[in-house]
Amino acid sequence: MDITLEKASDTNASLKIVLTPADYKPEVDKKLKDYGRKVQLKGFRPGHVPASLVQKMYGKSILVDEINSMLSKTVSQYIRENKLQVVGDPVPNREEADAIDWDNQTDFAFSYTLGLASEFDIDFNDLPGVTQYEIQAGDAEVNSTIAELQQRFHAHAHGEEVGDGDTIYGELKQVNAPAEGEAFTAKTAFPMNQMAEEAKGQFIGKKKGDVVTFNLEAAFPDEKARATATGAPKEDIANLTGEFTFEVDDITRHEPAALDQEFFDKVLGAGAVENEEQFRVKVAEIIRGNYGREAAQLLRLDIEKMLLENTPILLPDEFLKNWLLEVNEGKFTPEQIDEQYDDFTKSVKLQLIKNKIADKADIKVEFEEVLEVTRQMVREQFGFAGAENEEMNQTIDRIARNYLLDEKNNGQNYTSTFNRVYDDKVIDYAKTQLTIATQEVTVDEFKALVENR
């Protein structure tokens, strides 16, 4: 076998492979013998079909299959062993392949067009630093968070007068009965926040015992809201029109939860804090923790952006655009490829950079690491954390393995999880090599930084 790489430029090359009988004949002969032992043909006992007949019947197909398999392995092995920065897939010369005379040739020549990324290196000493943001939860943020929690864990109270946002309970009566049937009456509740703004004035300020005469359709133009307000079946809503009266029996409203021990226990768990001062400290910690995850993600994005901006890599643009058109089989037009090409090349370059870092740092991902990440995902998804025993661990392990090794999606679960673990290890290593400055910012300042990215 003769393999030759011819580079036309930093980003384009041709890989030529010449096969002789010594390369493929031993395996072809072996497979022909296997066929001879297994083939069943009328007039011959099993295993006694003449070799010449087996050759005539199956020789060409076995030869073609064997050479195609050999080419695929040879190209992949050559790229791997020579550490070629190949982008896209090697493209075979189809005209050359179509011209082969499989019946008479014994030597075969094949060529592949390769798209290459230009040579580059990563020297962390030459790279600029990045900033890691630490979010400080000030009084304003703590106060607003506590106010939101007080609303979420609100208490119910009874009001003296109807206010916007209240729920009023009472008896609803239809003033004019329909031509056929009785006038509609019902004990019901009106959520004021579902009532039309122009109708609220008829109710706000009313007290228990007051009677309001109003137009039901005007108060609740939306049929769904009208059904909620009247409690009537949806199919009867069309008949509920005109004037109605509503006698107010009760007024309820949500009041913010008091800053007491009951509220602290509901939010943080029983006995977590004993007073408002401790509660505020805990809330600030929670805010910092929540934004800390976002800050970590922002740091990751900034590292990737910095690596891209400071690592010049040339790509075979024409080759890649043609390859994208071909592999997507008519799903995109050349114009659509052009529109998305910049984003595509960024992802290609970033992956090349990560692969280079992994190679220099000898970063590898083992199956057990992928499995452990999946186990943790299972724990979080099914709420197993904190309540583990041997039987539970076995259940978690079984679910995780089944997820990773699911044959229905052709190993995509394993591949995606592997890639996530791989990326995390590369970024974590980069953090140890880069200069990372820490900067304290307020929540509002951090939000502005995220919006401007």
Short mmCIF file of C-alpha atoms in Angstrom, two decimals:
data_model
loop_
_atom_site.label_atom_id
_atom_site.label_comp_id
_atom_site.label_asym_id
_atom_site.label_seq_id
_atom_site.Cartn_x
_atom_site.Cartn_y
_atom_site.Cartn_z
CA MET A 1 0.00 0.00 0.00
CA ASP A 2 1.26 3.44 -0.92
CA ILE A 3 -0.13 6.55 0.78
CA THR A 4 0.83 10.08 -0.26
CA LEU A 5 -0.31 13.42 1.16
CA GLU A 6 -0.03 16.37 -1.20
CA LYS A 7 -0.68 19.78 0.33
CA ALA A 8 -1.88 22.42 -2.14
CA SER A 9 -1.99 25.06 0.63
CA ASP A 10 -2.18 25.38 4.41
CA THR A 11 -5.86 24.44 4.26
CA ASN A 12 -6.23 22.10 1.28
CA ALA A 13 -4.65 18.72 0.60
CA SER A 14 -5.10 15.54 -1.37
CA LEU A 15 -4.60 12.06 0.07
CA LYS A 16 -3.70 9.42 -2.53
CA ILE A 17 -3.86 5.70 -1.79
CA VAL A 18 -2.66 2.90 -4.09
CA LEU A 19 -3.64 -0.70 -3.29
CA THR A 20 -2.01 -3.78 -4.78
CA PRO A 21 -3.15 -7.43 -4.51
CA ALA A 22 -0.80 -7.94 -1.57
CA ASP A 23 -2.93 -5.45 0.40
CA TYR A 24 -6.39 -6.86 -0.18
CA LYS A 25 -6.07 -10.38 -1.65
CA PRO A 26 -5.45 -12.33 1.61
CA GLU A 27 -8.65 -11.01 3.20
CA VAL A 28 -10.66 -11.40 -0.01
CA ASP A 29 -9.52 -15.00 -0.38
CA LYS A 30 -10.40 -15.71 3.23
CA LYS A 31 -13.93 -14.38 2.76
CA LEU A 32 -14.36 -16.33 -0.48
CA LYS A 33 -13.47 -19.52 1.41
CA ASP A 34 -15.99 -18.65 4.13
CA TYR A 35 -18.65 -18.13 1.46
CA GLY A 36 -17.69 -21.44 -0.14
CA ARG A 37 -18.32 -23.29 3.14
CA LYS A 38 -21.68 -21.61 3.72
CA VAL A 39 -23.21 -21.12 0.27
CA GLN A 40 -26.00 -23.48 -0.75
CA LEU A 41 -26.47 -24.17 -4.44
CA LYS A 42 -28.61 -26.79 -6.14
CA GLY A 43 -26.56 -29.70 -7.43
CA PHE A 44 -23.79 -29.28 -4.88
CA ARG A 45 -23.40 -30.50 -1.35
CA PRO A 46 -22.98 -27.74 1.26
CA GLY A 47 -19.31 -26.72 1.37
CA HIS A 48 -18.50 -28.34 -1.98
CA VAL A 49 -19.38 -25.56 -4.40
CA PRO A 50 -16.33 -25.09 -6.71
CA ALA A 51 -14.15 -22.12 -5.80
CA SER A 52 -14.32 -20.85 -9.38
CA LEU A 53 -18.11 -20.69 -9.17
CA VAL A 54 -18.02 -18.92 -5.81
CA GLN A 55 -15.52 -16.46 -7.31
CA LYS A 56 -17.79 -15.85 -10.28
CA MET A 57 -20.88 -15.34 -8.12
CA TYR A 58 -19.46 -13.32 -5.22
CA GLY A 59 -15.91 -12.32 -6.09
CA LYS A 60 -16.58 -8.78 -7.31
CA SER A 61 -18.91 -7.80 -4.44
CA ILE A 62 -16.49 -9.21 -1.85
CA LEU A 63 -13.62 -7.34 -3.49
CA VAL A 64 -15.53 -4.03 -3.56
CA ASP A 65 -16.67 -4.38 0.05
CA GLU A 66 -13.22 -5.28 1.30
CA ILE A 67 -11.50 -2.40 -0.50
CA ASN A 68 -14.10 0.12 0.70
CA SER A 69 -13.66 -1.13 4.28
CA MET A 70 -9.87 -0.99 3.93
CA LEU A 71 -9.99 2.56 2.53
CA SER A 72 -12.18 3.81 5.36
CA LYS A 73 -9.86 2.37 8.01
CA THR A 74 -6.72 3.52 6.19
CA VAL A 75 -7.86 7.13 5.79
CA SER A 76 -8.97 7.40 9.43
CA GLN A 77 -5.77 5.80 10.71
CA TYR A 78 -3.55 8.02 8.55
CA ILE A 79 -5.30 11.18 9.76
CA ARG A 80 -5.06 10.06 13.39
CA GLU A 81 -1.43 8.92 13.28
CA ASN A 82 -0.26 12.05 11.44
CA LYS A 83 -2.38 14.34 13.66
CA LEU A 84 -3.89 16.13 10.68
CA GLN A 85 -6.28 18.93 11.62
CA VAL A 86 -9.00 17.73 9.25
CA VAL A 87 -12.28 19.67 9.16
CA GLY A 88 -15.34 18.22 7.52
CA ASP A 89 -15.09 14.74 6.01
CA PRO A 90 -12.54 13.51 3.44
CA VAL A 91 -14.25 13.76 0.02
CA PRO A 92 -13.48 10.90 -2.40
CA ASN A 93 -12.77 11.55 -6.07
CA ARG A 94 -15.93 9.98 -7.48
CA GLU A 95 -14.95 10.28 -11.14
CA GLU A 96 -11.77 8.35 -10.40
CA ALA A 97 -13.72 5.70 -8.47
CA ASP A 98 -16.38 5.34 -11.19
CA ALA A 99 -13.68 4.68 -13.81
CA ILE A 100 -12.36 1.55 -12.03
CA ASP A 101 -12.65 -1.71 -13.95
CA TRP A 102 -13.38 -4.12 -11.10
CA ASP A 103 -13.34 -7.14 -13.43
CA ASN A 104 -9.84 -6.65 -14.82
CA GLN A 105 -7.81 -4.28 -12.62
CA THR A 106 -5.55 -5.61 -9.89
CA ASP A 107 -3.98 -2.33 -8.74
CA PHE A 108 -6.33 0.40 -7.55
CA ALA A 109 -5.69 4.11 -7.03
CA PHE A 110 -7.95 6.36 -4.96
CA SER A 111 -7.73 9.98 -3.90
CA TYR A 112 -9.50 12.10 -1.30
CA THR A 113 -9.73 15.85 -0.96
CA LEU A 114 -9.02 17.00 2.59
CA GLY A 115 -9.95 20.28 4.21
CA LEU A 116 -7.36 21.25 6.81
CA ALA A 117 -7.13 23.84 9.54
CA SER A 118 -3.91 25.80 9.45
CA GLU A 119 -1.25 25.01 12.05
CA PHE A 120 -1.64 26.81 15.39
CA ASP A 121 -0.53 26.50 18.99
CA ILE A 122 -1.83 27.50 22.42
CA ASP A 123 0.58 29.27 24.76
CA PHE A 124 -1.29 30.35 27.88
CA ASN A 125 1.56 32.72 28.80
CA ASP A 126 0.78 34.80 25.72
CA LEU A 127 -2.96 34.97 26.31
CA PRO A 128 -4.71 37.90 28.03
CA GLY A 129 -6.43 37.44 31.35
CA VAL A 130 -10.15 37.15 31.93
CA THR A 131 -12.43 38.46 34.66
CA GLN A 132 -14.44 36.39 37.08
CA TYR A 133 -17.35 38.28 38.58
CA GLU A 134 -18.45 37.87 42.18
CA ILE A 135 -21.99 39.09 42.70
CA GLN A 136 -22.68 41.02 45.87
CA ALA A 137 -26.27 40.97 47.11
CA GLY A 138 -26.97 44.46 48.46
CA ASP A 139 -29.88 45.64 50.60
CA ALA A 140 -32.01 46.48 47.55
CA GLU A 141 -31.69 42.99 46.09
CA VAL A 142 -32.25 41.31 49.46
CA ASN A 143 -35.31 43.49 50.13
CA SER A 144 -36.88 42.79 46.73
CA THR A 145 -36.25 39.05 47.10
CA ILE A 146 -37.81 39.00 50.55
CA ALA A 147 -40.80 40.96 49.23
CA GLU A 148 -41.26 38.39 46.45
CA LEU A 149 -41.06 35.57 49.01
CA GLN A 150 -43.64 37.31 51.21
CA GLN A 151 -46.01 37.46 48.23
CA ARG A 152 -45.35 33.82 47.34
CA PHE A 153 -46.08 32.67 50.89
CA HIS A 154 -48.91 35.16 51.32
CA ALA A 155 -51.58 34.99 53.97
CA HIS A 156 -55.35 35.32 53.40
CA ALA A 157 -57.22 38.21 54.99
CA HIS A 158 -60.76 39.54 54.94
CA GLY A 159 -61.31 43.12 53.78
CA GLU A 160 -63.91 45.70 54.72
CA GLU A 161 -64.06 47.25 51.25
CA VAL A 162 -63.43 45.76 47.78
CA GLY A 163 -60.00 46.63 46.43
CA ASP A 164 -58.27 45.95 43.11
CA GLY A 165 -56.83 42.44 43.24
CA ASP A 166 -59.31 41.15 45.83
CA THR A 167 -61.62 38.18 45.37
CA ILE A 168 -65.25 38.93 46.21
CA TYR A 169 -67.77 36.27 47.15
CA GLY A 170 -71.51 36.64 46.83
CA GLU A 171 -74.74 35.85 45.01
CA LEU A 172 -75.03 36.49 41.27
CA LYS A 173 -78.51 36.94 39.78
CA GLN A 174 -79.64 37.48 36.19
CA VAL A 175 -81.96 40.52 36.06
CA ASN A 176 -83.95 39.55 32.97
CA ALA A 177 -84.69 35.86 32.52
CA PRO A 178 -84.40 34.41 29.00
CA ALA A 179 -87.61 33.78 27.01
CA GLU A 180 -87.42 30.12 27.89
CA GLY A 181 -86.13 28.96 31.26
CA GLU A 182 -85.38 30.50 34.63
CA ALA A 183 -83.09 33.40 35.47
CA PHE A 184 -79.52 32.33 36.28
CA THR A 185 -78.45 32.50 39.93
CA ALA A 186 -75.33 31.24 41.63
CA LYS A 187 -73.18 31.62 44.70
CA THR A 188 -69.80 32.46 43.17
CA ALA A 189 -66.54 34.38 43.43
CA PHE A 190 -65.26 37.22 41.26
CA PRO A 191 -61.47 37.50 40.94
CA MET A 192 -61.02 41.24 40.44
CA ASN A 193 -57.80 40.71 38.48
CA GLN A 194 -59.83 38.94 35.76
CA MET A 195 -62.38 41.72 35.47
CA ALA A 196 -62.24 44.33 32.68
CA GLU A 197 -60.61 47.57 33.86
CA GLU A 198 -63.59 49.74 32.88
CA ALA A 199 -65.95 47.59 35.01
CA LYS A 200 -63.86 47.52 38.19
CA GLY A 201 -65.06 50.95 39.32
CA GLN A 202 -68.54 49.56 39.93
CA PHE A 203 -67.15 47.15 42.54
CA ILE A 204 -64.13 48.86 44.15
CA GLY A 205 -65.10 50.42 47.48
CA LYS A 206 -68.20 48.25 47.96
CA LYS A 207 -68.78 46.60 51.34
CA LYS A 208 -70.44 43.44 52.56
CA GLY A 209 -74.16 43.54 51.87
CA ASP A 210 -73.86 46.01 48.97
CA VAL A 211 -75.56 45.08 45.70
CA VAL A 212 -74.00 46.00 42.33
CA THR A 213 -76.00 46.02 39.07
CA PHE A 214 -73.72 45.54 36.07
CA ASN A 215 -73.38 44.09 32.57
CA LEU A 216 -71.80 40.64 32.81
CA GLU A 217 -70.36 40.65 29.27
CA ALA A 218 -68.77 44.05 29.80
CA ALA A 219 -67.25 42.95 33.12
CA PHE A 220 -65.94 39.64 31.74
CA PRO A 221 -65.55 39.93 27.92
CA ASP A 222 -63.46 36.75 27.78
CA GLU A 223 -65.69 33.66 27.80
CA LYS A 224 -63.19 31.66 29.83
CA ALA A 225 -63.07 34.38 32.53
CA ARG A 226 -66.90 34.56 32.44
CA ALA A 227 -67.12 30.82 33.02
CA THR A 228 -64.74 31.12 36.00
CA ALA A 229 -66.69 34.04 37.43
CA THR A 230 -70.13 32.41 37.10
CA GLY A 231 -69.22 28.77 37.60
CA ALA A 232 -71.46 27.97 34.62
CA PRO A 233 -70.61 25.25 32.06
CA LYS A 234 -68.80 26.58 29.01
CA GLU A 235 -71.68 25.64 26.70
CA ASP A 236 -74.07 27.86 28.71
CA ILE A 237 -71.91 30.99 28.66
CA ALA A 238 -73.45 32.34 25.42
CA ASN A 239 -76.83 32.64 27.21
CA LEU A 240 -75.43 34.67 30.13
CA THR A 241 -75.82 38.19 28.76
CA GLY A 242 -77.30 41.49 29.85
CA GLU A 243 -77.70 42.90 33.34
CA PHE A 244 -76.90 40.99 36.52
CA THR A 245 -76.81 41.85 40.20
CA PHE A 246 -74.10 40.79 42.61
CA GLU A 247 -74.58 40.98 46.39
CA VAL A 248 -71.27 41.08 48.24
CA ASP A 249 -71.03 38.46 51.03
CA ASP A 250 -67.28 38.44 51.70
CA ILE A 251 -64.04 40.07 50.55
CA THR A 252 -60.71 38.24 50.67
CA ARG A 253 -57.25 39.35 49.67
CA HIS A 254 -53.65 38.20 49.74
CA GLU A 255 -51.48 39.88 52.32
CA PRO A 256 -47.69 39.54 52.36
CA ALA A 257 -46.50 36.97 54.86
CA ALA A 258 -45.27 38.42 58.12
CA LEU A 259 -41.55 38.22 58.85
CA ASP A 260 -41.99 35.68 61.61
CA GLN A 261 -40.71 32.21 62.48
CA GLU A 262 -43.48 30.47 60.52
CA PHE A 263 -42.44 32.35 57.38
CA PHE A 264 -38.71 31.67 57.94
CA ASP A 265 -39.43 27.95 58.37
CA LYS A 266 -41.56 27.79 55.20
CA VAL A 267 -38.83 29.40 53.11
CA LEU A 268 -35.67 27.81 54.54
CA GLY A 269 -36.85 24.81 56.50
CA ALA A 270 -37.64 24.36 60.15
CA GLY A 271 -35.08 25.91 62.49
CA ALA A 272 -32.71 27.12 59.74
CA VAL A 273 -32.77 30.66 61.19
CA GLU A 274 -34.17 32.22 64.35
CA ASN A 275 -34.66 35.87 63.47
CA GLU A 276 -34.92 38.38 60.63
CA GLU A 277 -31.23 39.26 60.72
CA GLN A 278 -30.21 35.61 60.19
CA PHE A 279 -32.91 35.28 57.51
CA ARG A 280 -31.49 38.23 55.56
CA VAL A 281 -28.01 36.70 55.70
CA LYS A 282 -29.34 33.42 54.31
CA VAL A 283 -31.27 35.18 51.54
CA ALA A 284 -28.12 37.04 50.52
CA GLU A 285 -26.24 33.72 50.38
CA ILE A 286 -28.96 32.20 48.18
CA ILE A 287 -28.85 35.19 45.83
CA ARG A 288 -25.08 34.94 45.55
CA GLY A 289 -25.36 31.19 44.92
CA ASN A 290 -27.97 31.61 42.19
CA TYR A 291 -26.01 34.30 40.42
CA GLY A 292 -22.79 32.40 41.08
CA ARG A 293 -23.90 29.73 38.60
CA GLU A 294 -24.61 32.43 36.03
CA ALA A 295 -21.24 34.03 36.75
CA ALA A 296 -19.50 30.68 36.19
CA GLN A 297 -21.27 30.33 32.84
CA LEU A 298 -20.26 33.88 31.88
CA LEU A 299 -16.64 33.11 32.80
CA ARG A 300 -16.76 30.04 30.57
CA LEU A 301 -18.13 32.06 27.65
CA ASP A 302 -15.49 34.76 28.17
CA ILE A 303 -12.70 32.16 28.19
CA GLU A 304 -14.00 30.64 24.94
CA LYS A 305 -14.35 34.09 23.36
CA MET A 306 -10.82 35.05 24.41
CA LEU A 307 -9.38 31.80 23.01
CA LEU A 308 -11.13 32.36 19.68
CA GLU A 309 -10.04 35.99 19.40
CA ASN A 310 -6.40 35.22 20.23
CA THR A 311 -5.88 32.01 18.23
CA PRO A 312 -5.68 32.70 14.49
CA ILE A 313 -6.81 29.65 12.52
CA LEU A 314 -7.38 29.50 8.78
CA LEU A 315 -10.08 27.17 7.44
CA PRO A 316 -10.76 25.85 3.91
CA ASP A 317 -13.86 28.01 3.41
CA GLU A 318 -14.81 26.91 -0.11
CA PHE A 319 -14.29 23.24 0.76
CA LEU A 320 -16.37 23.52 3.94
CA LYS A 321 -19.26 25.32 2.25
CA ASN A 322 -19.43 22.68 -0.47
CA TRP A 323 -19.18 19.93 2.14
CA LEU A 324 -22.01 21.46 4.21
CA LEU A 325 -24.23 21.58 1.13
CA GLU A 326 -23.51 17.96 0.34
CA VAL A 327 -23.92 16.44 3.81
CA ASN A 328 -27.17 18.34 4.42
CA GLU A 329 -28.65 16.88 1.21
CA GLY A 330 -30.59 19.88 -0.03
CA LYS A 331 -31.81 21.07 3.39
CA PHE A 332 -30.02 24.40 2.90
CA THR A 333 -29.38 26.67 -0.06
CA PRO A 334 -25.91 28.17 -0.71
CA GLU A 335 -27.30 31.49 0.54
CA GLN A 336 -28.41 29.93 3.83
CA ILE A 337 -25.01 28.29 4.24
CA ASP A 338 -23.36 31.69 3.77
CA GLU A 339 -25.64 33.26 6.40
CA GLN A 340 -24.77 30.64 9.02
CA TYR A 341 -21.16 30.06 8.03
CA ASP A 342 -19.56 32.43 10.56
CA ASP A 343 -21.29 30.72 13.49
CA PHE A 344 -20.32 27.32 12.09
CA THR A 345 -16.64 28.26 11.74
CA LYS A 346 -16.57 29.64 15.30
CA SER A 347 -17.75 26.28 16.63
CA VAL A 348 -15.21 24.43 14.44
CA LYS A 349 -12.32 26.63 15.58
CA LEU A 350 -13.35 26.42 19.23
CA GLN A 351 -13.42 22.62 19.04
CA LEU A 352 -9.98 22.59 17.40
CA ILE A 353 -8.64 24.81 20.18
CA LYS A 354 -10.13 22.59 22.89
CA ASN A 355 -8.68 19.50 21.21
CA LYS A 356 -5.26 21.17 21.12
CA ILE A 357 -5.47 22.03 24.83
CA ALA A 358 -6.59 18.49 25.66
CA ASP A 359 -3.70 17.04 23.66
CA LYS A 360 -1.10 19.30 25.31
CA ALA A 361 -2.48 18.63 28.80
CA ASP A 362 -3.10 14.91 28.14
CA ILE A 363 -6.76 15.31 29.07
CA LYS A 364 -8.80 12.14 28.68
CA VAL A 365 -12.33 11.15 29.64
CA GLU A 366 -12.95 7.69 31.05
CA PHE A 367 -16.26 5.83 30.98
CA GLU A 368 -16.52 5.96 34.78
CA GLU A 369 -16.41 9.79 34.66
CA VAL A 370 -19.25 9.89 32.12
CA LEU A 371 -21.20 7.40 34.22
CA GLU A 372 -20.76 9.41 37.43
CA VAL A 373 -22.03 12.60 35.75
CA THR A 374 -25.05 10.64 34.54
CA ARG A 375 -25.64 9.20 38.01
CA GLN A 376 -25.70 12.74 39.39
CA MET A 377 -28.17 13.77 36.69
CA VAL A 378 -30.42 10.87 37.73
CA ARG A 379 -30.17 11.86 41.40
CA GLU A 380 -31.25 15.43 40.63
CA GLN A 381 -33.96 14.44 38.17
CA PHE A 382 -35.63 11.92 40.46
CA GLY A 383 -34.90 13.63 43.76
CA PHE A 384 -32.63 10.86 45.07
CA ALA A 385 -30.04 13.20 46.58
CA GLY A 386 -29.59 12.94 50.33
CA ALA A 387 -31.56 9.72 50.74
CA GLU A 388 -29.18 7.10 49.44
CA ASN A 389 -28.49 3.53 50.49
CA GLU A 390 -26.99 0.55 48.69
CA GLU A 391 -30.25 -0.42 47.01
CA MET A 392 -30.87 3.17 45.92
CA ASN A 393 -27.34 3.44 44.53
CA GLN A 394 -27.88 0.28 42.50
CA THR A 395 -31.11 1.71 41.10
CA ILE A 396 -29.39 4.99 40.19
CA ASP A 397 -26.54 3.09 38.55
CA ARG A 398 -28.92 0.94 36.50
CA ILE A 399 -30.90 3.94 35.25
CA ALA A 400 -27.69 5.80 34.38
CA ARG A 401 -26.23 2.87 32.43
CA ASN A 402 -29.47 2.27 30.55
CA TYR A 403 -29.57 5.95 29.59
CA LEU A 404 -25.98 5.99 28.32
CA LEU A 405 -26.14 2.68 26.47
CA ASP A 406 -29.60 3.15 24.94
CA GLU A 407 -29.31 1.67 21.44
CA LYS A 408 -32.46 3.41 20.20
CA ASN A 409 -30.64 6.72 19.68
CA ASN A 410 -27.40 5.24 18.30
CA GLY A 411 -25.31 6.20 21.33
CA GLN A 412 -26.22 9.90 21.22
CA ASN A 413 -26.82 10.02 24.99
CA TYR A 414 -23.32 8.75 25.67
CA THR A 415 -21.76 11.02 23.05
CA SER A 416 -23.45 14.18 24.32
CA THR A 417 -22.58 13.40 27.95
CA PHE A 418 -18.99 12.51 27.00
CA ASN A 419 -18.63 15.82 25.13
CA ARG A 420 -19.96 17.76 28.11
CA VAL A 421 -17.49 16.10 30.50
CA TYR A 422 -14.67 16.62 27.98
CA ASP A 423 -15.49 20.33 27.57
CA ASP A 424 -15.72 20.82 31.34
CA LYS A 425 -12.28 19.25 31.87
CA VAL A 426 -10.69 21.40 29.15
CA ILE A 427 -12.20 24.63 30.53
CA ASP A 428 -11.27 23.69 34.11
CA TYR A 429 -7.69 23.11 32.98
CA ALA A 430 -7.64 26.43 31.10
CA LYS A 431 -8.73 28.19 34.30
CA THR A 432 -5.63 26.86 36.07
CA GLN A 433 -3.37 28.24 33.33
CA LEU A 434 -4.94 31.66 32.67
CA THR A 435 -4.70 34.83 34.70
CA ILE A 436 -8.17 35.29 36.19
CA ALA A 437 -8.93 38.54 38.00
CA THR A 438 -11.84 38.65 40.44
CA GLN A 439 -14.16 41.65 40.35
CA GLU A 440 -17.06 42.31 42.72
CA VAL A 441 -20.23 43.64 41.05
CA THR A 442 -23.78 44.31 42.11
CA VAL A 443 -26.67 42.29 40.73
CA ASP A 444 -27.68 45.15 38.43
CA GLU A 445 -24.12 45.55 37.16
CA PHE A 446 -23.93 41.82 36.47
CA LYS A 447 -27.25 41.84 34.60
CA ALA A 448 -25.93 44.67 32.44
CA LEU A 449 -22.75 42.68 31.69
CA VAL A 450 -24.82 39.68 30.58
CA GLU A 451 -27.10 41.80 28.39
CA ASN A 452 -24.12 43.38 26.62
CA ARG A 453 -22.48 40.04 25.76
#
